[in-house]
Amino acid sequence: GMPRKTNKTFVGTPRRRSLSLFLSLSVYSNWYIASIHAARLRAGRREGETDEQFPMPACPDDVHPDIGEILLTSQEIAARTAELGKQIASDYSDKAPLVVSTLKGSVLFFADLVRCLLPVPDGLRLEFVRAKSYHGQDTETSGTVDVRMSTVEEEDVRGRHVLLVEDIVDTGLTGETLVRHFRQLGAASVELCTMLSKPSRREVAGFEAKYVGFEIPDTFVVGMGLDWDEKYRSLGYVGVLR
C-alpha cells in the first residue's frame, strides 16, 4: 500500500541558498506564466469588461504518466491565485506585510501569489522558512513539528503584520505551530494563506487559514510544490497519483 506521510520539519538554511531555491523553482513554462498574467488582468478588470478581453491560453496541462486524475488545472489555480492576491493586497494595503513562504512545498504558489498582490502594498517584504513537507515516501503526519528560522530574523518580525503562505493545511499542526511561533517573535498580527485545505483531516480544533485557495477531499495530491519522495513538485497542476 501507499507509505505513510509525515508532517513538516523546519531546518535553518542560509538566506542565499533559500533565495537560489526560490528563483530556480519559480521558472515556469511560457504558457503557465501566460495563465497567471491573464488571471491577474482578469482580477483587476473594470466593471463591464468581459473574459473575452482577457483570454486564457488554450494549452492543456501536460499530464504526467504517473498522474491518474487532475484535481485542479493550472488555469483554475491561476484564476483563484489572482483572486486571493487581489483580496490580500486590499487587506494589507496599509500594513507593510511580511509575507513568508514555507519551503519547499509552498514556493510555486508563493511565487504566483506575490506577483498577484496588486496594487503592491507599500513596505511589502518577502521571506522564507525552511519546511520539509513529507519525509521520503511517507504519506501520514508524524504529529510533531520542529520550527527553525531560515531567512527571517526576530527583528524582521517584531511589530510586523505577517502572512504565512502554505501549500496545504492538513491536520493543522504545522500551521498552528507556525502562527504561534511568529506571535511569540512579536508580530503585530499573523495570518495564514494556503493553496489547499483538507478540513476532514484537521486535528487542531478550530484552526483554519484566513485565505484558502481550494478545499479538497482527503486524498494524497502532488504538483504545484507538493511532492511524493521529492517527485512531481514542478507540475503546474494538482493531481492524484495512480
XYZ file of N, CA and C in Angstrom:
726
model
N 0.832 -1.203 0.000
C 0.000 0.000 0.000
C 0.859 1.242 0.000
N 0.179 2.400 -0.056
C 0.883 3.681 -0.065
C 1.583 3.913 1.262
N 2.883 4.288 1.264
C 3.594 4.567 2.512
C 2.951 5.729 3.248
N 3.439 6.000 4.445
C 2.774 6.978 5.281
C 3.483 8.319 5.268
N 2.684 9.381 5.414
C 3.132 10.754 5.287
C 3.475 11.376 6.645
N 4.545 12.144 6.706
C 4.914 12.829 7.941
C 4.530 14.286 7.848
N 4.662 14.971 8.985
C 4.435 16.399 8.976
C 5.740 17.106 8.632
N 5.753 18.458 8.749
C 6.888 19.237 8.287
C 7.935 19.396 9.374
N 9.185 19.346 8.991
C 10.291 19.660 9.877
C 11.017 20.861 9.292
N 11.308 21.864 10.108
C 11.890 23.096 9.633
C 13.371 23.129 9.979
N 14.177 23.337 8.989
C 15.624 23.319 9.171
C 16.191 24.627 8.650
N 17.000 25.321 9.435
C 17.554 26.593 9.010
C 18.499 26.446 7.831
N 18.430 27.381 6.890
C 19.322 27.399 5.747
C 19.772 28.819 5.505
N 20.923 29.019 4.859
C 21.396 30.376 4.594
C 20.437 31.117 3.681
N 20.370 32.420 3.860
C 19.481 33.264 3.063
C 19.754 33.104 1.568
N 21.016 33.052 1.206
C 21.345 32.961 -0.217
C 20.866 31.655 -0.822
N 21.024 30.549 -0.083
C 20.593 29.252 -0.600
C 19.077 29.217 -0.775
N 18.353 29.792 0.197
C 16.899 29.814 0.102
C 16.451 30.646 -1.093
N 17.129 31.805 -1.302
C 16.768 32.648 -2.435
C 17.048 31.944 -3.750
N 18.171 31.223 -3.811
C 18.508 30.478 -5.025
C 17.461 29.420 -5.317
N 17.010 28.718 -4.268
C 15.968 27.704 -4.440
C 14.686 28.351 -4.931
N 14.334 29.491 -4.333
C 13.121 30.200 -4.740
C 13.169 30.577 -6.213
N 14.301 31.124 -6.652
C 14.406 31.563 -8.039
C 14.381 30.391 -9.005
N 15.058 29.301 -8.643
C 15.106 28.159 -9.552
C 13.742 27.498 -9.700
N 12.981 27.429 -8.598
C 11.665 26.804 -8.656
C 10.608 27.726 -9.253
N 10.952 29.019 -9.446
C 9.984 29.972 -9.979
C 9.953 29.999 -11.511
N 10.787 29.201 -12.161
C 10.858 29.199 -13.625
C 9.786 28.271 -14.175
N 8.802 28.814 -14.840
C 7.696 28.044 -15.397
C 7.756 28.057 -16.913
N 6.953 27.203 -17.527
C 6.773 27.228 -18.970
C 6.028 28.496 -19.360
N 6.210 28.939 -20.617
C 5.621 30.198 -21.061
C 4.104 30.203 -20.956
N 3.485 29.092 -21.258
C 2.022 29.065 -21.231
C 1.483 29.197 -19.819
N 2.229 28.702 -18.802
C 1.727 28.829 -17.442
C 1.865 30.256 -16.941
N 2.969 30.916 -17.294
C 3.107 32.328 -16.937
C 2.016 33.137 -17.619
N 1.677 32.766 -18.842
C 0.592 33.448 -19.535
C -0.729 33.278 -18.791
N -0.943 32.107 -18.217
C -2.159 31.872 -17.436
C -2.219 32.816 -16.245
N -1.119 32.926 -15.530
C -1.066 33.816 -14.374
C -1.302 35.260 -14.807
N -0.650 35.679 -15.894
C -0.785 37.054 -16.357
C -2.228 37.360 -16.725
N -2.846 36.449 -17.462
C -4.235 36.659 -17.868
C -5.156 36.702 -16.662
N -4.916 35.821 -15.682
C -5.751 35.802 -14.484
C -5.587 37.072 -13.668
N -4.362 37.591 -13.608
C -4.126 38.840 -12.890
C -4.893 39.981 -13.542
N -4.831 40.058 -14.873
C -5.566 41.092 -15.589
C -7.064 40.960 -15.348
N -7.538 39.726 -15.367
C -8.961 39.485 -15.172
C -9.392 39.930 -13.781
N -8.561 39.637 -12.764
C -8.903 40.018 -11.395
C -8.970 41.532 -11.246
N -8.198 42.265 -12.072
C -8.168 43.711 -11.950
C -8.999 44.440 -12.982
N -9.817 43.733 -13.727
C -10.595 44.376 -14.784
C -11.681 45.276 -14.201
N -12.149 46.201 -15.004
C -13.196 47.111 -14.591
C -14.563 46.496 -14.822
N -15.562 47.031 -14.117
C -16.920 46.520 -14.253
C -17.383 46.639 -15.706
N -17.963 45.574 -16.206
C -18.464 45.582 -17.580
C -17.523 44.940 -18.568
N -16.244 44.796 -18.192
C -15.302 44.124 -19.078
C -15.536 42.621 -19.028
N -15.258 41.940 -20.100
C -15.595 40.526 -20.230
C -14.364 39.653 -20.263
N -14.583 38.337 -20.063
C -13.489 37.384 -20.125
C -12.820 37.390 -21.485
N -13.595 37.656 -22.543
C -13.038 37.604 -23.888
C -11.922 38.616 -24.084
N -11.932 39.682 -23.282
C -10.878 40.690 -23.393
C -9.592 40.225 -22.718
N -9.682 39.169 -21.914
C -8.528 38.637 -21.211
C -8.478 37.132 -21.410
N -8.207 36.661 -22.626
C -8.284 35.217 -22.898
C -7.210 34.445 -22.160
N -7.599 33.270 -21.636
C -6.641 32.348 -21.055
C -6.049 31.492 -22.165
N -4.780 31.078 -22.057
C -4.176 30.259 -23.099
C -4.879 28.923 -23.225
N -4.888 28.378 -24.429
C -5.631 27.153 -24.700
C -4.814 25.888 -24.457
N -3.533 26.046 -24.121
C -2.674 24.878 -23.950
C -3.175 24.005 -22.802
N -3.340 22.716 -23.029
C -3.780 21.825 -21.954
C -2.611 21.490 -21.026
N -2.942 21.031 -19.815
C -1.899 20.560 -18.912
C -1.260 19.300 -19.492
N 0.071 19.255 -19.447
C 0.805 18.084 -19.929
C 0.782 17.042 -18.807
N -0.103 16.072 -18.903
C -0.349 15.146 -17.809
C 0.799 14.150 -17.678
N 1.389 14.120 -16.488
C 2.464 13.168 -16.202
C 1.883 11.756 -16.206
N 2.627 10.776 -16.728
C 2.093 9.409 -16.796
C 1.765 8.790 -15.439
N 2.340 9.323 -14.346
C 2.047 8.786 -13.020
C 0.776 9.387 -12.410
N 0.194 10.379 -13.064
C -0.987 11.052 -12.538
C -2.250 10.380 -13.065
N -3.091 9.958 -12.129
C -4.329 9.307 -12.528
C -5.471 10.265 -12.741
N -5.408 11.428 -12.067
C -6.502 12.400 -12.166
C -5.965 13.793 -11.875
N -6.356 14.766 -12.667
C -6.054 16.164 -12.369
C -7.179 16.712 -11.514
N -6.851 17.073 -10.284
C -7.854 17.592 -9.364
C -8.103 19.077 -9.600
N -7.023 19.830 -9.863
C -7.126 21.264 -10.135
C -6.200 21.598 -11.290
N -6.734 22.182 -12.341
C -5.928 22.527 -13.505
C -5.097 23.773 -13.222
N -4.093 23.994 -14.043
C -3.251 25.179 -13.895
C -4.071 26.451 -14.066
N -5.040 26.429 -14.954
C -5.866 27.619 -15.178
C -6.769 27.902 -13.986
N -7.313 26.868 -13.379
C -8.130 27.061 -12.180
C -7.289 27.637 -11.050
N -6.084 27.127 -10.891
C -5.197 27.606 -9.830
C -4.785 29.046 -10.086
N -4.462 29.363 -11.347
C -4.051 30.723 -11.690
C -5.169 31.724 -11.416
N -6.388 31.364 -11.788
C -7.517 32.273 -11.582
C -7.786 32.502 -10.093
N -7.746 31.435 -9.308
C -8.001 31.567 -7.876
C -6.867 32.315 -7.182
N -5.625 32.094 -7.625
C -4.486 32.797 -7.053
C -4.612 34.300 -7.279
N -5.072 34.681 -8.472
C -5.270 36.101 -8.769
C -6.333 36.710 -7.873
N -7.401 35.963 -7.617
C -8.453 36.452 -6.721
C -7.915 36.650 -5.305
N -7.164 35.663 -4.824
C -6.580 35.775 -3.489
C -5.616 36.951 -3.406
N -4.795 37.115 -4.441
C -3.829 38.208 -4.453
C -4.502 39.564 -4.355
N -5.578 39.728 -5.085
C -6.306 40.997 -5.058
C -6.897 41.252 -3.669
N -7.470 40.210 -3.057
C -8.069 40.340 -1.725
C -7.004 40.666 -0.680
N -5.886 39.938 -0.728
C -4.812 40.154 0.252
C -4.204 41.546 0.085
N -3.998 41.967 -1.163
C -3.436 43.299 -1.410
C -4.326 44.381 -0.815
N -5.636 44.189 -0.906
C -6.564 45.157 -0.326
C -6.503 45.120 1.203
N -6.498 43.922 1.766
C -6.493 43.776 3.229
C -5.211 44.313 3.851
N -4.094 44.232 3.132
C -2.793 44.627 3.675
C -2.254 45.906 3.026
N -3.120 46.675 2.413
C -2.671 47.855 1.654
C -1.885 48.849 2.500
N -2.212 48.959 3.800
C -1.539 49.922 4.669
C -0.813 49.251 5.826
N -0.449 47.962 5.646
C 0.127 47.204 6.756
C 1.566 46.759 6.528
N 2.179 47.135 5.399
C 3.572 46.740 5.128
C 3.793 45.268 5.447
N 3.094 44.365 4.782
C 3.115 42.951 5.190
C 4.468 42.277 4.995
N 4.756 41.362 5.908
C 5.888 40.450 5.776
C 5.293 39.113 5.336
N 5.497 38.739 4.084
C 4.902 37.532 3.521
C 5.959 36.438 3.525
N 5.652 35.330 4.198
C 6.649 34.296 4.461
C 6.234 32.982 3.812
N 7.092 32.456 2.954
C 6.872 31.167 2.300
C 7.486 30.049 3.133
N 6.752 28.955 3.281
C 7.302 27.766 3.942
C 7.846 26.828 2.871
N 9.161 26.721 2.813
C 9.832 25.886 1.829
C 9.741 24.412 2.226
N 9.676 23.482 1.274
C 9.723 23.738 -0.145
C 8.332 23.834 -0.762
N 7.358 23.245 -0.059
C 6.076 22.996 -0.690
C 5.339 24.197 -1.227
N 5.443 25.354 -0.562
C 4.617 26.486 -0.971
C 5.257 27.353 -2.036
N 6.478 27.064 -2.457
C 7.242 28.044 -3.221
C 6.609 28.383 -4.572
N 5.994 27.422 -5.260
C 5.383 27.732 -6.549
C 4.138 28.595 -6.366
N 3.297 28.216 -5.430
C 2.108 29.014 -5.122
C 2.511 30.392 -4.617
N 3.520 30.446 -3.757
C 4.016 31.710 -3.211
C 4.485 32.644 -4.316
N 5.272 32.107 -5.259
C 5.801 32.931 -6.349
C 4.671 33.545 -7.164
N 3.630 32.755 -7.422
C 2.500 33.272 -8.186
C 1.679 34.256 -7.360
N 1.471 33.934 -6.083
C 0.637 34.772 -5.235
C 1.217 36.170 -5.066
N 2.500 36.272 -4.788
C 3.078 37.597 -4.523
C 3.080 38.466 -5.772
N 3.112 37.840 -6.953
C 3.011 38.621 -8.189
C 1.585 39.078 -8.454
N 0.642 38.512 -7.712
C -0.766 38.903 -7.844
C -1.199 39.870 -6.753
N -0.285 40.304 -5.908
C -0.610 41.296 -4.886
C -0.643 42.671 -5.541
N -1.780 43.009 -6.117
C -1.941 44.224 -6.892
C -3.147 45.015 -6.402
N -2.957 46.334 -6.177
C -1.679 47.048 -6.214
C -0.751 46.590 -5.084
N 0.539 46.693 -5.331
C 1.530 46.194 -4.366
C 1.463 47.010 -3.078
N 1.236 46.351 -1.927
C 1.202 47.078 -0.648
C 2.553 47.739 -0.353
N 2.522 48.978 0.104
C 3.755 49.662 0.482
C 4.448 48.887 1.606
N 5.765 48.746 1.483
C 6.534 48.086 2.521
C 6.501 46.569 2.467
N 5.931 46.006 1.400
C 5.881 44.547 1.249
C 7.279 43.958 1.327
N 7.419 42.880 2.098
C 8.701 42.185 2.213
C 8.465 40.686 2.128
N 9.358 39.983 1.459
C 9.242 38.545 1.273
C 10.353 37.829 2.037
N 9.988 36.769 2.748
C 10.962 35.974 3.472
C 10.571 34.499 3.390
N 11.424 33.636 3.958
C 11.229 32.192 3.845
C 11.568 31.483 5.151
N 10.832 30.414 5.436
C 11.251 29.465 6.462
C 11.386 28.117 5.778
N 12.301 27.337 6.269
C 12.568 26.029 5.682
C 11.521 25.026 6.138
N 10.903 24.344 5.210
C 9.878 23.356 5.554
C 10.081 22.092 4.748
N 10.031 20.974 5.414
C 10.070 19.689 4.733
C 8.704 19.061 4.887
N 7.904 19.101 3.821
C 6.513 18.684 3.899
C 6.378 17.203 4.187
N 7.136 16.384 3.450
C 6.989 14.945 3.566
C 8.369 14.313 3.636
N 8.541 13.356 4.509
C 9.812 12.656 4.631
C 9.808 11.466 3.685
N 10.531 11.599 2.595
C 10.656 10.488 1.649
C 9.321 10.054 1.114
N 8.970 8.781 1.353
C 7.757 8.222 0.793
C 6.606 8.184 1.790
N 6.736 8.931 2.911
C 5.673 8.940 3.899
C 4.456 9.696 3.380
N 3.280 9.293 3.826
C 2.045 9.965 3.425
C 1.138 10.284 4.598
N 1.644 10.169 5.835
C 0.845 10.493 7.013
C 1.647 11.414 7.932
N 0.940 12.300 8.647
C 1.600 13.227 9.556
C 2.232 12.490 10.731
N 3.385 13.009 11.171
C 4.075 12.404 12.310
C 3.518 12.907 13.633
N 2.837 14.037 13.584
C 2.277 14.610 14.804
C 3.220 15.524 15.548
N 4.449 15.724 15.037
C 5.403 16.632 15.665
C 5.878 17.655 14.650
N 6.165 18.869 15.129
C 6.621 19.954 14.257
C 7.825 20.627 14.897
N 8.911 20.735 14.149
C 10.126 21.402 14.607
C 10.307 22.646 13.757
N 10.269 23.830 14.373
C 10.373 25.090 13.645
C 11.740 25.713 13.892
N 12.452 25.983 12.811
C 13.723 26.708 12.884
C 13.692 27.779 11.813
N 14.128 28.973 12.156
C 14.057 30.078 11.210
C 15.053 29.893 10.084
N 14.719 30.456 8.933
C 15.592 30.373 7.774
C 16.106 31.764 7.439
N 15.388 32.513 6.588
C 15.864 33.854 6.231
C 15.273 34.925 7.143
N 14.412 34.532 8.089
C 13.708 35.502 8.925
C 14.386 35.637 10.281
N 14.760 36.866 10.629
C 15.337 37.150 11.938
C 14.252 37.723 12.855
N 14.473 37.611 14.168
C 13.471 38.089 15.118
C 13.158 39.557 14.910
N 14.190 40.355 14.622
C 13.960 41.779 14.421
C 13.159 42.059 13.147
N 13.170 41.098 12.201
C 12.365 41.256 10.990
C 10.872 41.125 11.288
N 10.554 40.384 12.332
C 9.165 40.026 12.624
C 8.510 40.991 13.605
N 9.279 41.493 14.566
C 8.716 42.282 15.657
C 7.942 43.491 15.128
N 6.660 43.540 15.483
C 5.821 44.667 15.090
C 5.275 44.609 13.673
N 5.601 43.541 12.936
C 5.149 43.438 11.541
C 3.871 42.614 11.436
N 3.138 42.851 10.367
C 1.952 42.055 10.036
C 2.411 40.918 9.124
N 2.362 39.701 9.650
C 2.933 38.541 8.968
C 1.829 37.750 8.271
N 2.080 37.389 7.022
C 1.204 36.480 6.293
C 2.015 35.256 5.910
N 1.687 34.111 6.493
C 2.354 32.856 6.182
C 1.683 32.220 4.965
N 2.483 31.691 4.061
C 1.950 31.067 2.844
C 2.315 29.593 2.855
N 1.287 28.752 2.812
C 1.452 27.300 2.847
C 0.937 26.672 1.567
N 1.447 25.469 1.269
C 0.913 24.708 0.150
C -0.393 24.029 0.524
N -0.442 23.453 1.746
C -1.629 22.723 2.164
C -1.759 22.741 3.681
N -2.984 22.902 4.157
C -3.290 22.726 5.582
C -4.015 21.400 5.703
N -3.373 20.483 6.423
C -3.881 19.127 6.557
C -4.417 18.965 7.994
N -3.608 18.479 8.887
C -4.044 18.338 10.279
C -4.157 19.688 10.980
N -3.406 20.692 10.485
C -3.362 21.996 11.127
C -2.235 22.142 12.120
N -1.501 21.064 12.381
C -0.420 21.104 13.371
C 0.697 22.056 12.936
N 1.096 21.969 11.680
C 2.170 22.835 11.194
C 1.736 24.296 11.193
N 0.563 24.553 10.643
C 0.079 25.928 10.576
C -0.074 26.551 11.950
N -0.654 25.815 12.886
C -0.857 26.334 14.226
C 0.482 26.597 14.914
N 1.457 25.713 14.694
C 2.783 25.896 15.286
C 3.467 27.130 14.705
N 3.366 27.310 13.404
C 3.964 28.482 12.764
C 3.333 29.780 13.254
N 2.019 29.821 13.305
C 1.323 31.021 13.763
C 1.750 31.367 15.183
N 1.775 30.365 16.055
C 2.183 30.592 17.449
C 3.633 31.078 17.517
N 4.501 30.495 16.690
C 5.918 30.860 16.693
C 6.115 32.330 16.317
N 5.448 32.771 15.261
C 5.620 34.158 14.829
C 4.984 35.138 15.810
N 3.923 34.734 16.464
C 3.350 35.589 17.504
C 4.331 35.750 18.659
N 5.019 34.663 19.017
C 5.999 34.720 20.095
C 7.187 35.608 19.734
N 7.456 35.765 18.449
C 8.537 36.643 17.994
C 8.122 38.109 17.992
N 6.862 38.379 18.310
C 6.422 39.767 18.457
C 5.716 40.356 17.256
N 5.199 39.509 16.367
C 4.470 40.018 15.212
C 3.217 40.773 15.659
N 2.868 41.835 14.931
C 1.657 42.590 15.251
C 0.422 41.764 14.953
N 0.502 40.951 13.910
C -0.577 40.020 13.567
C 0.024 38.900 12.741
N -0.624 37.743 12.765
C -0.181 36.597 11.962
C -1.406 35.934 11.357
N -1.412 35.830 10.041
C -2.475 35.125 9.331
C -1.848 34.100 8.396
N -2.683 33.190 7.903
C -2.198 32.108 7.050
C -2.984 32.084 5.748
N -2.262 31.930 4.648
C -2.859 31.724 3.336
C -2.385 30.370 2.824
N -3.303 29.527 2.401
C -2.932 28.213 1.897
C -3.563 27.956 0.536
N -2.816 27.310 -0.321
C -3.356 26.936 -1.624
C -4.459 25.901 -1.465
N -4.221 24.893 -0.598
C -5.157 23.793 -0.416
C -5.488 23.603 1.062
N -6.684 23.099 1.323
C -7.078 22.771 2.687
C -7.861 21.469 2.675
N -7.556 20.613 3.677
C -8.298 19.361 3.864
C -9.009 19.417 5.221
N -10.184 20.000 5.284
C -10.882 20.127 6.575
C -11.140 18.790 7.256
N -11.350 17.749 6.479
C -11.665 16.446 7.064
C -10.492 15.849 7.824
N -9.291 16.393 7.632
C -8.086 15.858 8.288
C -7.686 16.664 9.527
N -8.419 17.742 9.843
C -7.989 18.654 10.882
C -7.930 17.984 12.247
N -6.808 18.195 12.948
C -6.625 17.696 14.309
C -6.564 18.822 15.324
N -6.273 20.032 14.869
C -6.238 21.194 15.748
C -7.616 21.840 15.713
N -8.360 21.713 16.793
C -9.737 22.186 16.833
C -9.824 23.683 16.558
N -10.660 24.042 15.595
C -10.906 25.444 15.297
C -9.862 26.127 14.449
N -8.790 25.413 14.072
C -7.740 26.069 13.292
C -8.104 26.092 11.812
N -8.118 27.293 11.232
C -8.375 27.447 9.810
C -7.512 28.586 9.270
N -7.130 28.485 8.033
C -6.419 29.582 7.380
C -7.412 30.691 7.032
N -6.961 31.924 7.096
C -7.842 33.039 6.736
C -8.106 33.059 5.237
N -7.082 32.717 4.451
C -7.202 32.728 2.989
C -6.980 31.306 2.469
N -7.964 30.774 1.795
C -7.904 29.398 1.295
C -8.177 29.388 -0.206
N -7.259 28.756 -0.943
C -7.468 28.635 -2.379
C -8.570 27.649 -2.698
N -8.384 26.402 -2.257
C -9.341 25.339 -2.555
C -9.443 24.383 -1.376
N -10.651 23.939 -1.072
C -10.844 22.821 -0.155
C -10.907 21.544 -0.984
N -10.156 20.521 -0.556
C -10.096 19.278 -1.312
C -10.439 18.102 -0.401
N -10.826 16.981 -0.991
C -11.138 15.796 -0.177
C -9.870 15.176 0.403
N -10.048 14.183 1.242
C -8.927 13.512 1.899
C -8.279 12.529 0.935
N -7.466 13.075 0.046
C -6.706 12.260 -0.895
C -5.314 12.844 -1.022
N -4.322 12.010 -1.257
C -2.934 12.467 -1.347
C -2.689 13.067 -2.727
N -2.252 14.324 -2.761
C -2.088 15.031 -4.024
C -0.649 15.506 -4.201
N -0.282 15.736 -5.450
C 1.055 16.225 -5.791
C 0.916 17.337 -6.829
N 2.023 18.021 -7.057
C 2.053 19.106 -8.033
C 1.959 20.467 -7.367
N 2.361 21.527 -8.085
C 2.367 22.890 -7.559
C 3.118 22.967 -6.235
N 4.253 22.270 -6.174
C 5.101 22.284 -4.983
C 4.932 21.081 -4.090
N 3.788 20.410 -4.168
C 3.552 19.211 -3.359
C 4.266 18.026 -3.991
N 4.892 17.195 -3.156
C 5.700 16.107 -3.698
C 5.353 14.773 -3.071
N 5.867 13.748 -3.668
C 5.937 12.411 -3.067
C 7.354 11.914 -3.319
N 8.134 11.787 -2.239
C 9.535 11.381 -2.335
C 10.312 12.322 -3.246
N 10.043 13.630 -3.110
C 10.700 14.695 -3.877
C 10.353 14.676 -5.373
N 9.360 13.954 -5.765
C 8.938 13.918 -7.169
C 7.659 14.735 -7.351
N 7.453 15.217 -8.554
C 6.210 15.855 -9.014
C 6.026 17.282 -8.527
N 6.995 17.866 -7.815
C 6.836 19.237 -7.314
C 6.591 20.241 -8.442
N 7.237 20.051 -9.571
C 7.230 21.073 -10.621
C 5.982 21.063 -11.495
N 5.091 20.094 -11.282
C 3.872 20.057 -12.083
C 3.053 21.333 -11.844
N 2.509 21.873 -12.901
C 1.763 23.137 -12.797
C 0.313 22.960 -12.423
N -0.078 21.768 -12.038
C -1.459 21.478 -11.630
C -1.402 20.607 -10.383
N -2.545 20.364 -9.765
C -2.634 19.469 -8.610
C -3.295 18.178 -9.058
N -2.589 17.064 -8.857
C -3.102 15.784 -9.336
C -3.013 14.699 -8.296
N -3.708 13.602 -8.596
C -3.722 12.429 -7.739
C -2.912 11.326 -8.422
N -2.008 10.715 -7.679
C -1.192 9.655 -8.243
C -2.028 8.427 -8.575
N -1.574 7.685 -9.580
C -2.248 6.425 -9.920
C -2.096 5.417 -8.788
